[in-house]
PDB file of C-alpha atoms and ligand atoms in Angstrom:
ATOM      1  CA  MET A   1      -2.691 -97.591 -57.064  1.00  0.00           C
ATOM      2  CA  LYS A   2       0.129 -96.884 -54.450  1.00  0.00           C
ATOM      3  CA  ARG A   3       0.976 -93.667 -56.160  1.00  0.00           C
ATOM      4  CA  LYS A   4      -2.637 -92.561 -56.431  1.00  0.00           C
ATOM      5  CA  ASN A   5      -3.114 -93.104 -52.753  1.00  0.00           C
ATOM      6  CA  ASN A   6      -0.129 -91.040 -52.080  1.00  0.00           C
ATOM      7  CA  LYS A   7      -1.449 -88.166 -54.016  1.00  0.00           C
ATOM      8  CA  LYS A   8      -4.827 -88.439 -52.267  1.00  0.00           C
ATOM      9  CA  ARG A   9      -2.982 -88.351 -49.024  1.00  0.00           C
ATOM     10  CA  PHE A  10      -0.954 -85.315 -50.143  1.00  0.00           C
ATOM     11  CA  ILE A  11      -4.058 -83.383 -51.116  1.00  0.00           C
ATOM     12  CA  LYS A  12      -5.631 -84.313 -47.709  1.00  0.00           C
ATOM     13  CA  LEU A  13      -2.579 -83.001 -45.947  1.00  0.00           C
ATOM     14  CA  LYS A  14      -2.726 -79.794 -48.057  1.00  0.00           C
ATOM     15  CA  ILE A  15      -6.234 -79.344 -47.007  1.00  0.00           C
ATOM     16  CA  ILE A  16      -5.415 -79.678 -43.330  1.00  0.00           C
ATOM     17  CA  ILE A  17      -2.553 -77.392 -43.575  1.00  0.00           C
ATOM     18  CA  THR A  18      -4.738 -74.813 -45.229  1.00  0.00           C
ATOM     19  CA  MET A  19      -7.243 -75.168 -42.585  1.00  0.00           C
ATOM     20  CA  ILE A  20      -4.559 -74.649 -39.895  1.00  0.00           C
ATOM     21  CA  ILE A  21      -3.252 -71.465 -41.725  1.00  0.00           C
ATOM     22  CA  LEU A  22      -7.064 -70.198 -41.939  1.00  0.00           C
ATOM     23  CA  PHE A  23      -7.487 -70.931 -38.313  1.00  0.00           C
ATOM     24  CA  LEU A  24      -4.155 -69.171 -37.327  1.00  0.00           C
ATOM     25  CA  LEU A  25      -5.394 -66.100 -39.625  1.00  0.00           C
ATOM     26  CA  SER A  26      -8.649 -66.059 -37.898  1.00  0.00           C
ATOM     27  CA  GLY A  27      -6.741 -66.042 -34.556  1.00  0.00           C
ATOM     28  CA  ILE A  28      -4.750 -63.130 -35.674  1.00  0.00           C
ATOM     29  CA  GLY A  29      -8.014 -61.412 -36.868  1.00  0.00           C
ATOM     30  CA  VAL A  30      -9.486 -61.870 -33.068  1.00  0.00           C
ATOM     31  CA  MET A  31      -6.155 -60.331 -31.798  1.00  0.00           C
ATOM     32  CA  ALA A  32      -6.407 -57.470 -34.162  1.00  0.00           C
ATOM     33  CA  VAL A  33      -9.882 -56.893 -32.700  1.00  0.00           C
ATOM     34  CA  THR A  34      -8.546 -56.814 -29.074  1.00  0.00           C
ATOM     35  CA  THR A  35      -5.842 -54.111 -30.026  1.00  0.00           C
ATOM     36  CA  LYS A  36      -8.426 -52.124 -31.902  1.00  0.00           C
ATOM     37  CA  VAL A  37      -8.085 -48.593 -33.164  1.00  0.00           C
ATOM     38  CA  ASN A  38     -10.044 -46.142 -31.060  1.00  0.00           C
ATOM     39  CA  SER A  39     -11.830 -43.217 -32.318  1.00  0.00           C
ATOM     40  CA  ILE A  40     -11.026 -39.925 -30.126  1.00  0.00           C
ATOM     41  CA  ASN A  41     -12.376 -36.565 -30.402  1.00  0.00           C
ATOM     42  CA  ILE A  42      -9.908 -33.724 -29.850  1.00  0.00           C
ATOM     43  CA  THR A  43     -11.141 -30.148 -29.357  1.00  0.00           C
ATOM     44  CA  LEU A  44      -8.470 -27.292 -29.574  1.00  0.00           C
ATOM     45  CA  ALA A  45      -8.498 -24.092 -27.745  1.00  0.00           C
ATOM     46  CA  ASP A  46      -9.512 -22.265 -30.483  1.00  0.00           C
ATOM     47  CA  GLY A  47     -12.806 -24.242 -30.883  1.00  0.00           C
ATOM     48  CA  TYR A  48     -11.452 -26.479 -33.639  1.00  0.00           C
ATOM     49  CA  GLU A  49     -12.669 -29.900 -33.334  1.00  0.00           C
ATOM     50  CA  MET A  50     -11.350 -33.265 -34.822  1.00  0.00           C
ATOM     51  CA  THR A  51     -11.792 -36.974 -34.527  1.00  0.00           C
ATOM     52  CA  VAL A  52      -8.579 -39.073 -34.955  1.00  0.00           C
ATOM     53  CA  LEU A  53      -8.137 -42.800 -35.156  1.00  0.00           C
ATOM     54  CA  THR A  54      -5.420 -44.173 -32.930  1.00  0.00           C
ATOM     55  CA  SER A  55      -4.219 -47.323 -31.271  1.00  0.00           C
ATOM     56  CA  LYS A  56      -2.815 -45.114 -28.465  1.00  0.00           C
ATOM     57  CA  THR A  57      -4.682 -44.738 -25.427  1.00  0.00           C
ATOM     58  CA  LYS A  58      -2.538 -42.279 -23.331  1.00  0.00           C
ATOM     59  CA  VAL A  59      -3.536 -38.507 -23.877  1.00  0.00           C
ATOM     60  CA  SER A  60       0.191 -37.190 -24.227  1.00  0.00           C
ATOM     61  CA  GLU A  61       0.918 -39.946 -26.912  1.00  0.00           C
ATOM     62  CA  ILE A  62      -2.331 -39.344 -28.901  1.00  0.00           C
ATOM     63  CA  LEU A  63      -1.511 -35.502 -29.003  1.00  0.00           C
ATOM     64  CA  LYS A  64       2.251 -36.228 -29.910  1.00  0.00           C
ATOM     65  CA  GLU A  65       0.940 -38.626 -32.653  1.00  0.00           C
ATOM     66  CA  ASN A  66      -1.200 -35.889 -34.111  1.00  0.00           C
ATOM     67  CA  ASN A  67       1.538 -33.068 -33.666  1.00  0.00           C
ATOM     68  CA  ILE A  68      -0.454 -31.268 -31.267  1.00  0.00           C
ATOM     69  CA  LEU A  69       1.453 -28.953 -28.783  1.00  0.00           C
ATOM     70  CA  VAL A  70      -0.031 -27.930 -25.477  1.00  0.00           C
ATOM     71  CA  LYS A  71       0.928 -24.344 -24.868  1.00  0.00           C
ATOM     72  CA  LYS A  72       1.859 -23.131 -21.394  1.00  0.00           C
ATOM     73  CA  ASP A  73      -1.316 -21.336 -21.051  1.00  0.00           C
ATOM     74  CA  GLU A  74      -3.582 -24.087 -22.148  1.00  0.00           C
ATOM     75  CA  ARG A  75      -4.865 -27.047 -20.196  1.00  0.00           C
ATOM     76  CA  VAL A  76      -5.529 -30.528 -21.177  1.00  0.00           C
ATOM     77  CA  THR A  77      -8.671 -32.502 -19.891  1.00  0.00           C
ATOM     78  CA  PRO A  78      -8.300 -35.309 -18.963  1.00  0.00           C
ATOM     79  CA  ASN A  79      -4.506 -34.901 -17.752  1.00  0.00           C
ATOM     80  CA  GLU A  80      -1.857 -35.904 -20.272  1.00  0.00           C
ATOM     81  CA  ASP A  81      -0.962 -38.940 -18.363  1.00  0.00           C
ATOM     82  CA  LYS A  82      -4.517 -40.355 -18.380  1.00  0.00           C
ATOM     83  CA  ASP A  83      -5.903 -42.901 -20.670  1.00  0.00           C
ATOM     84  CA  VAL A  84      -8.900 -42.511 -23.016  1.00  0.00           C
ATOM     85  CA  THR A  85     -11.007 -44.970 -24.825  1.00  0.00           C
ATOM     86  CA  ASP A  86     -13.189 -45.038 -27.874  1.00  0.00           C
ATOM     87  CA  GLY A  87     -15.524 -42.041 -28.203  1.00  0.00           C
ATOM     88  CA  ASP A  88     -13.710 -40.027 -25.508  1.00  0.00           C
ATOM     89  CA  THR A  89     -12.914 -36.483 -25.968  1.00  0.00           C
ATOM     90  CA  ILE A  90      -9.497 -34.603 -25.333  1.00  0.00           C
ATOM     91  CA  LYS A  91     -10.153 -31.048 -24.578  1.00  0.00           C
ATOM     92  CA  ILE A  92      -7.624 -28.321 -24.772  1.00  0.00           C
ATOM     93  CA  THR A  93      -8.861 -24.924 -23.205  1.00  0.00           C
ATOM     94  CA  ASN A  94      -7.096 -21.763 -22.328  1.00  0.00           C
ATOM     95  CA  LYS A  95      -6.499 -21.295 -18.588  1.00  0.00           C
ATOM     96  CA  SER A  96      -8.377 -18.256 -17.417  1.00  0.00           C
ATOM     97  CA  LYS A  97      -6.496 -15.096 -16.692  1.00  0.00           C
ATOM     98  CA  GLN A  98      -6.949 -15.600 -12.847  1.00  0.00           C
ATOM     99  CA  GLU A  99      -5.757 -19.215 -13.170  1.00  0.00           C
ATOM    100  CA  ILE A 100      -2.486 -17.916 -14.840  1.00  0.00           C
ATOM    101  CA  GLU A 101      -2.150 -15.369 -11.918  1.00  0.00           C
ATOM    102  CA  VAL A 102      -2.932 -18.099  -9.353  1.00  0.00           C
ATOM    103  CA  ALA A 103      -0.099 -20.260 -11.073  1.00  0.00           C
ATOM    104  CA  LYS A 104       2.448 -17.331 -10.982  1.00  0.00           C
ATOM    105  CA  VAL A 105       1.676 -16.809  -7.167  1.00  0.00           C
ATOM    106  CA  SER A 106       2.183 -20.519  -6.646  1.00  0.00           C
ATOM    107  CA  GLU A 107       5.540 -20.306  -8.419  1.00  0.00           C
ATOM    108  CA  SER A 108       6.475 -17.565  -6.116  1.00  0.00           C
ATOM    109  CA  GLY A 109       6.195 -19.925  -3.195  1.00  0.00           C
ATOM    110  CA  ILE A 110       2.679 -19.828  -1.705  1.00  0.00           C
ATOM    111  CA  GLU A 111       2.072 -23.241  -0.265  1.00  0.00           C
ATOM    112  CA  THR A 112      -1.252 -24.378  -2.036  1.00  0.00           C
ATOM    113  CA  THR A 113      -0.511 -26.599  -4.727  1.00  0.00           C
ATOM    114  CA  LEU A 114      -1.310 -25.475  -8.276  1.00  0.00           C
ATOM    115  CA  ASP A 115      -3.221 -28.883  -9.116  1.00  0.00           C
ATOM    116  CA  GLU A 116      -5.417 -28.204  -6.091  1.00  0.00           C
ATOM    117  CA  LEU A 117      -6.292 -24.697  -7.341  1.00  0.00           C
ATOM    118  CA  LEU A 118      -6.614 -25.836 -10.961  1.00  0.00           C
ATOM    119  CA  GLN A 119      -9.018 -28.537  -9.678  1.00  0.00           C
ATOM    120  CA  ALA A 120     -10.922 -26.101  -7.793  1.00  0.00           C
ATOM    121  CA  TYR A 121     -11.431 -24.087 -10.923  1.00  0.00           C
ATOM    122  CA  ASP A 122     -13.087 -26.962 -12.777  1.00  0.00           C
ATOM    123  CA  THR A 123     -16.568 -26.448 -11.438  1.00  0.00           C
ATOM    124  CA  ILE A 124     -16.835 -22.627 -11.144  1.00  0.00           C
ATOM    125  CA  VAL A 125     -20.064 -21.428 -12.397  1.00  0.00           C
ATOM    126  CA  GLU A 126     -20.914 -17.818 -12.703  1.00  0.00           C
ATOM    127  CA  LYS A 127     -24.509 -16.415 -12.354  1.00  0.00           C
ATOM    128  CA  ILE A 128     -26.451 -13.159 -12.301  1.00  0.00           C
ATOM    129  CA  GLU A 129     -28.569 -13.089  -9.349  1.00  0.00           C
ATOM    130  CA  VAL A 130     -31.141 -10.311  -8.233  1.00  0.00           C
ATOM    131  CA  GLU A 131     -31.834 -10.023  -4.729  1.00  0.00           C
ATOM    132  CA  GLU A 132     -34.312  -7.841  -2.704  1.00  0.00           C
ATOM    133  CA  GLU A 133     -33.046  -6.097   0.317  1.00  0.00           C
ATOM    134  CA  GLU A 134     -34.948  -4.240   2.918  1.00  0.00           C
ATOM    135  CA  ILE A 135     -33.696  -0.684   3.735  1.00  0.00           C
ATOM    136  CA  PRO A 136     -34.635  -0.407   7.606  1.00  0.00           C
ATOM    137  CA  PHE A 137     -36.666   2.612   8.445  1.00  0.00           C
ATOM    138  CA  GLU A 138     -35.483   5.067  10.963  1.00  0.00           C
ATOM    139  CA  THR A 139     -37.201   6.211  14.154  1.00  0.00           C
ATOM    140  CA  VAL A 140     -37.548   9.954  14.566  1.00  0.00           C
ATOM    141  CA  LYS A 141     -38.274  11.309  17.814  1.00  0.00           C
ATOM    142  CA  LYS A 142     -40.532  14.455  17.976  1.00  0.00           C
ATOM    143  CA  ASP A 143     -40.076  16.113  21.280  1.00  0.00           C
ATOM    144  CA  ILE A 144     -42.868  17.812  23.006  1.00  0.00           C
ATOM    145  CA  THR A 145     -41.964  19.080  26.481  1.00  0.00           C
ATOM    146  CA  THR A 146     -44.568  21.546  26.906  1.00  0.00           C
ATOM    147  CA  GLY A 147     -48.035  21.082  28.415  1.00  0.00           C
ATOM    148  CA  SER A 148     -50.460  18.118  27.974  1.00  0.00           C
ATOM    149  CA  GLY A 149     -49.038  15.796  30.802  1.00  0.00           C
ATOM    150  CA  GLU A 150     -48.982  13.125  28.305  1.00  0.00           C
ATOM    151  CA  THR A 151     -46.476  10.514  29.645  1.00  0.00           C
ATOM    152  CA  LYS A 152     -46.890   7.729  27.037  1.00  0.00           C
ATOM    153  CA  ASN A 153     -44.979   7.655  23.748  1.00  0.00           C
ATOM    154  CA  LYS A 154     -47.358   8.238  20.935  1.00  0.00           C
ATOM    155  CA  VAL A 155     -46.759   6.979  17.617  1.00  0.00           C
ATOM    156  CA  ILE A 156     -47.615   9.769  14.963  1.00  0.00           C
ATOM    157  CA  GLN A 157     -46.458   7.615  12.013  1.00  0.00           C
ATOM    158  CA  GLU A 158     -45.641   3.818  11.804  1.00  0.00           C
ATOM    159  CA  GLY A 159     -42.310   3.116  10.157  1.00  0.00           C
ATOM    160  CA  GLU A 160     -42.041   0.927   7.095  1.00  0.00           C
ATOM    161  CA  ASN A 161     -39.062  -0.807   5.600  1.00  0.00           C
ATOM    162  CA  GLY A 162     -38.015   0.334   2.146  1.00  0.00           C
ATOM    163  CA  LEU A 163     -36.931  -2.086  -0.456  1.00  0.00           C
ATOM    164  CA  LYS A 164     -34.097  -2.175  -2.757  1.00  0.00           C
ATOM    165  CA  LYS A 165     -33.124  -4.673  -5.796  1.00  0.00           C
ATOM    166  CA  ILE A 166     -29.604  -5.566  -5.961  1.00  0.00           C
ATOM    167  CA  THR A 167     -28.017  -7.350  -8.885  1.00  0.00           C
ATOM    168  CA  TYR A 168     -24.889  -9.598  -8.013  1.00  0.00           C
ATOM    169  CA  LYS A 169     -22.439 -11.480 -10.145  1.00  0.00           C
ATOM    170  CA  VAL A 170     -21.977 -14.730  -8.237  1.00  0.00           C
ATOM    171  CA  LYS A 171     -19.483 -17.317  -8.603  1.00  0.00           C
ATOM    172  CA  TYR A 172     -20.175 -21.101  -7.356  1.00  0.00           C
ATOM    173  CA  GLN A 173     -17.907 -23.684  -6.985  1.00  0.00           C
ATOM    174  CA  ASN A 174     -19.545 -27.060  -6.202  1.00  0.00           C
ATOM    175  CA  ASN A 175     -22.708 -25.134  -5.450  1.00  0.00           C
ATOM    176  CA  THR A 176     -21.137 -23.203  -2.931  1.00  0.00           C
ATOM    177  CA  GLU A 177     -20.755 -19.368  -3.331  1.00  0.00           C
ATOM    178  CA  ILE A 178     -17.191 -18.304  -3.246  1.00  0.00           C
ATOM    179  CA  GLU A 179     -17.405 -14.777  -4.706  1.00  0.00           C
ATOM    180  CA  ARG A 180     -20.229 -12.104  -5.039  1.00  0.00           C
ATOM    181  CA  ASN A 181     -19.702  -8.721  -6.767  1.00  0.00           C
ATOM    182  CA  LYS A 182     -22.484  -6.051  -6.723  1.00  0.00           C
ATOM    183  CA  LEU A 183     -23.257  -4.970 -10.246  1.00  0.00           C
ATOM    184  CA  SER A 184     -26.145  -2.506  -9.635  1.00  0.00           C
ATOM    185  CA  GLU A 185     -28.427  -1.395  -6.959  1.00  0.00           C
ATOM    186  CA  GLU A 186     -31.920   0.017  -7.453  1.00  0.00           C
ATOM    187  CA  VAL A 187     -34.373   1.515  -4.782  1.00  0.00           C
ATOM    188  CA  ILE A 188     -37.773  -0.030  -5.344  1.00  0.00           C
ATOM    189  CA  ARG A 189     -39.497   1.542  -2.378  1.00  0.00           C
ATOM    190  CA  GLU A 190     -38.045   4.382  -0.127  1.00  0.00           C
ATOM    191  CA  PRO A 191     -38.364   3.569   3.678  1.00  0.00           C
ATOM    192  CA  VAL A 192     -40.849   5.594   5.717  1.00  0.00           C
ATOM    193  CA  ASP A 193     -39.659   7.025   9.070  1.00  0.00           C
ATOM    194  CA  LYS A 194     -41.283   6.055  12.074  1.00  0.00           C
ATOM    195  CA  ILE A 195     -42.229   9.171  13.956  1.00  0.00           C
ATOM    196  CA  VAL A 196     -42.890   8.981  17.791  1.00  0.00           C
ATOM    197  CA  GLN A 197     -44.045  11.997  19.860  1.00  0.00           C
ATOM    198  CA  VAL A 198     -42.436  11.932  23.172  1.00  0.00           C
ATOM    199  CA  SER A 199     -41.975  14.408  26.334  1.00  0.00           C
ATOM    200  CA  SER A 200     -38.648  14.841  27.606  1.00  0.00           C
ATOM    201  CA  LYS A 201     -39.592  13.120  30.876  1.00  0.00           C
ATOM    202  CA  VAL A 202     -40.407  10.004  29.071  1.00  0.00           C
ATOM    203  CA  VAL A 203     -37.192  10.025  27.013  1.00  0.00           C
ATOM    204  CA  ALA A 204     -35.168  10.189  30.066  1.00  0.00           C
ATOM    205  CA  THR A 205     -36.801   7.225  31.686  1.00  0.00           C
ATOM    206  CA  ARG A 206     -36.629   5.242  28.557  1.00  0.00           C
ATOM    207  CA  GLU A 207     -32.968   5.604  28.162  1.00  0.00           C
ATOM    208  CA  ARG A 208     -32.420   4.868  31.624  1.00  0.00           C
ATOM    209  CA  THR A 209     -34.321   1.583  31.415  1.00  0.00           C
ATOM    210  CA  SER A 210     -32.718   0.467  28.104  1.00  0.00           C
ATOM    211  CA  SER A 211     -29.197   0.870  29.390  1.00  0.00           C
ATOM    212  CA  ARG A 212     -30.088  -1.323  32.319  1.00  0.00           C
ATOM    213  CA  LYS A 213     -31.794  -3.959  30.366  1.00  0.00           C
ATOM    214  CA  SER A 214     -29.566  -5.120  27.684  1.00  0.00           C
ATOM    215  CA  SER A 215     -26.099  -4.261  26.312  1.00  0.00           C
ATOM    216  CA  ASN A 216     -26.622  -5.783  23.083  1.00  0.00           C
ATOM    217  CA  SER A 217     -28.551  -4.516  20.146  1.00  0.00           C
ATOM    218  CA  SER A 218     -29.856  -6.697  17.191  1.00  0.00           C
ATOM    219  CA  VAL A 219     -28.914  -5.331  13.917  1.00  0.00           C
ATOM    220  CA  GLY A 220     -30.781  -7.950  11.808  1.00  0.00           C
ATOM    221  CA  VAL A 221     -30.437 -11.226   9.962  1.00  0.00           C
ATOM    222  CA  PHE A 222     -27.102 -11.324   7.928  1.00  0.00           C
ATOM    223  CA  LYS A 223     -26.039 -13.425   5.134  1.00  0.00           C
ATOM    224  CA  VAL A 224     -22.958 -14.920   6.774  1.00  0.00           C
ATOM    225  CA  THR A 225     -20.265 -16.447   4.583  1.00  0.00           C
ATOM    226  CA  ALA A 226     -16.698 -17.377   5.304  1.00  0.00           C
ATOM    227  CA  TYR A 227     -13.212 -16.912   3.735  1.00  0.00           C
ATOM    228  CA  CYS A 228      -9.619 -17.778   4.160  1.00  0.00           C
ATOM    229  CA  SER A 229      -6.257 -15.980   3.364  1.00  0.00           C
ATOM    230  CA  CYS A 230      -5.917 -18.117   0.034  1.00  0.00           C
ATOM    231  CA  PRO A 231      -5.603 -16.395  -3.434  1.00  0.00           C
ATOM    232  CA  LEU A 232      -9.081 -17.816  -4.118  1.00  0.00           C
ATOM    233  CA  CYS A 233     -10.680 -15.834  -1.354  1.00  0.00           C
ATOM    234  CA  CYS A 234      -8.428 -12.773  -1.326  1.00  0.00           C
ATOM    235  CA  GLY A 235      -6.997 -12.463  -4.818  1.00  0.00           C
ATOM    236  CA  LYS A 236      -3.584 -12.100  -5.702  1.00  0.00           C
ATOM    237  CA  TYR A 237      -2.687  -9.779  -2.970  1.00  0.00           C
ATOM    238  CA  ALA A 238      -3.624 -12.252  -0.227  1.00  0.00           C
ATOM    239  CA  SER A 239      -1.433 -11.471   2.680  1.00  0.00           C
ATOM    240  CA  GLY A 240      -3.064 -12.798   5.789  1.00  0.00           C
ATOM    241  CA  TYR A 241      -3.517  -9.081   7.074  1.00  0.00           C
ATOM    242  CA  THR A 242      -6.905  -7.544   7.381  1.00  0.00           C
ATOM    243  CA  SER A 243      -7.916  -4.106   5.917  1.00  0.00           C
ATOM    244  CA  SER A 244      -7.731  -2.698   9.595  1.00  0.00           C
ATOM    245  CA  GLY A 245      -3.994  -3.952   9.617  1.00  0.00           C
ATOM    246  CA  SER A 246      -4.412  -6.844  12.159  1.00  0.00           C
ATOM    247  CA  ARG A 247      -3.356 -10.321  11.512  1.00  0.00           C
ATOM    248  CA  ALA A 248      -6.479 -12.128  10.446  1.00  0.00           C
ATOM    249  CA  THR A 249      -7.373 -14.673  13.295  1.00  0.00           C
ATOM    250  CA  ALA A 250      -9.946 -17.334  13.017  1.00  0.00           C
ATOM    251  CA  GLY A 251     -12.522 -17.149  15.632  1.00  0.00           C
ATOM    252  CA  ARG A 252     -12.217 -13.539  15.939  1.00  0.00           C
ATOM    253  CA  THR A 253     -11.916 -11.815  12.563  1.00  0.00           C
ATOM    254  CA  VAL A 254     -14.913 -10.917  10.435  1.00  0.00           C
ATOM    255  CA  ALA A 255     -15.278  -8.714   7.528  1.00  0.00           C
ATOM    256  CA  ALA A 256     -18.283  -6.454   7.394  1.00  0.00           C
ATOM    257  CA  SER A 257     -19.380  -3.405   5.664  1.00  0.00           C
ATOM    258  CA  SER A 258     -18.265   0.113   6.693  1.00  0.00           C
ATOM    259  CA  ARG A 259     -21.561   0.422   8.574  1.00  0.00           C
ATOM    260  CA  PHE A 260     -19.601  -1.318  11.419  1.00  0.00           C
ATOM    261  CA  SER A 261     -16.290   0.542  12.299  1.00  0.00           C
ATOM    262  CA  PHE A 262     -13.200  -1.535  12.940  1.00  0.00           C
ATOM    263  CA  GLY A 263     -13.233  -3.017  16.403  1.00  0.00           C
ATOM    264  CA  THR A 264     -17.030  -3.473  16.490  1.00  0.00           C
ATOM    265  CA  LYS A 265     -17.869  -6.587  18.473  1.00  0.00           C
ATOM    266  CA  LEU A 266     -20.620  -8.747  16.796  1.00  0.00           C
ATOM    267  CA  LEU A 267     -22.444 -11.633  18.224  1.00  0.00           C
ATOM    268  CA  ILE A 268     -23.182 -14.122  15.415  1.00  0.00           C
ATOM    269  CA  ASN A 269     -24.803 -17.299  16.431  1.00  0.00           C
ATOM    270  CA  GLY A 270     -23.973 -16.445  20.094  1.00  0.00           C
ATOM    271  CA  LYS A 271     -20.186 -16.284  19.337  1.00  0.00           C
ATOM    272  CA  GLN A 272     -18.338 -13.005  19.644  1.00  0.00           C
ATOM    273  CA  TYR A 273     -16.426 -11.771  16.654  1.00  0.00           C
ATOM    274  CA  VAL A 274     -14.539  -8.384  16.022  1.00  0.00           C
ATOM    275  CA  VAL A 275     -14.901  -6.419  12.774  1.00  0.00           C
ATOM    276  CA  GLU A 276     -11.369  -6.044  11.497  1.00  0.00           C
ATOM    277  CA  ASP A 277     -11.724  -6.648   7.632  1.00  0.00           C
ATOM    278  CA  ARG A 278     -13.681  -5.211   4.568  1.00  0.00           C
ATOM    279  CA  GLY A 279     -14.274  -6.930   1.238  1.00  0.00           C
ATOM    280  CA  SER A 280     -15.642  -5.659  -1.997  1.00  0.00           C
ATOM    281  CA  ALA A 281     -18.594  -8.164  -1.867  1.00  0.00           C
ATOM    282  CA  ILE A 282     -19.352  -7.621   1.740  1.00  0.00           C
ATOM    283  CA  VAL A 283     -22.071  -5.010   1.466  1.00  0.00           C
ATOM    284  CA  GLY A 284     -25.376  -4.444   3.101  1.00  0.00           C
ATOM    285  CA  ASN A 285     -26.491  -7.378   5.410  1.00  0.00           C
ATOM    286  CA  ARG A 286     -23.336  -9.489   4.608  1.00  0.00           C
ATOM    287  CA  ILE A 287     -20.475 -10.664   6.962  1.00  0.00           C
ATOM    288  CA  ASP A 288     -17.691 -12.873   5.987  1.00  0.00           C
ATOM    289  CA  ILE A 289     -15.997 -15.043   8.880  1.00  0.00           C
ATOM    290  CA  TYR A 290     -12.358 -15.630   8.541  1.00  0.00           C
ATOM    291  CA  MET A 291     -11.357 -19.130   8.804  1.00  0.00           C
ATOM    292  CA  ASP A 292      -7.961 -21.011   8.882  1.00  0.00           C
ATOM    293  CA  SER A 293      -8.387 -22.975   5.691  1.00  0.00           C
ATOM    294  CA  HIS A 294     -10.405 -22.872   2.436  1.00  0.00           C
ATOM    295  CA  SER A 295     -11.946 -26.034   3.067  1.00  0.00           C
ATOM    296  CA  GLN A 296     -13.224 -24.836   6.403  1.00  0.00           C
ATOM    297  CA  ALA A 297     -14.604 -21.775   4.697  1.00  0.00           C
ATOM    298  CA  LEU A 298     -16.355 -23.834   1.970  1.00  0.00           C
ATOM    299  CA  ALA A 299     -17.889 -26.069   4.553  1.00  0.00           C
ATOM    300  CA  TRP A 300     -19.444 -23.228   6.360  1.00  0.00           C
ATOM    301  CA  GLY A 301     -21.074 -22.405   3.118  1.00  0.00           C
ATOM    302  CA  VAL A 302     -23.800 -19.596   3.317  1.00  0.00           C
ATOM    303  CA  LYS A 303     -25.972 -18.951   6.455  1.00  0.00           C
ATOM    304  CA  TYR A 304     -28.381 -16.522   7.326  1.00  0.00           C
ATOM    305  CA  LEU A 305     -28.213 -15.532  11.048  1.00  0.00           C
ATOM    306  CA  PRO A 306     -29.211 -13.011  13.344  1.00  0.00           C
ATOM    307  CA  VAL A 307     -26.538 -10.470  14.426  1.00  0.00           C
ATOM    308  CA  GLN A 308     -26.218  -8.281  17.384  1.00  0.00           C
ATOM    309  CA  VAL A 309     -23.672  -5.684  18.172  1.00  0.00           C
ATOM    310  CA  GLN A 310     -22.209  -5.970  21.673  1.00  0.00           C
ATOM    311  CA  LYS A 311     -21.658  -2.929  23.518  1.00  0.00           C
TER     312      LYS A 311
HETATM  313 ZN1  LIG B 401      -9.758 -19.431   0.616  1.00  0.00          ZN
END
């Protein structure tokens, strides 16, 4: 009896131990789930896509684990020191040519940090835009000095603005235009000259009146943007000097088309600026205002403002 009892107790103990072991095993099972294996997508610069299973979370470690080397002219998104989780994608892309040039400029000592510039590149979108622009008509005076005694100006033909279609390639960064290049221009409608018949007497009176009355003449509504001396705005040859040779100065320097000679004083939004610069994208009714920093230029955005020439 005693022995049998012992045996019974031993079996009980065995069951208890087994249960404890099972319990521990299930605990390990739970632990294994918390340090689970993530599925990460990796896209290589050449477009090759793969999905890897890894227990690592840091981008650099995952790349190393899969023997993926990031070349100097490639960029990893998210950054190599960042963590990713299940279902995330690590993207390796080629830096654009311009980015590499910017990087070179940075290495040679321009103050903007590369990170800042690369970040700025993240959201650049290029669009083709077609805009219609008016071609202002000209006023032609037909002089009739003889006879009639007519003292009033007589309009023989009303002027009519022409219209042209301009195709631009526009770069946007965070929905703010940062670069505009004209691709083509097509005249849809030629302007019609305004023809005014005047007597010389009337011409003389008018000239006197107008010179007394106003010293400014409106040249129309312009698309006014802003720029700074950084490589993003001025390319790799950014120097801080204008096309006219002066040092670009905030509050004074503007870039305008060759319609305005250097030194022309422009009133924009009631403030006086001086035409000192040109730009490949600054054509037609466009003006670019020089500012001290890129963030200020971005903050300005795009404005449509009436512009006057100050005489
Ligand atoms: Zn800039």
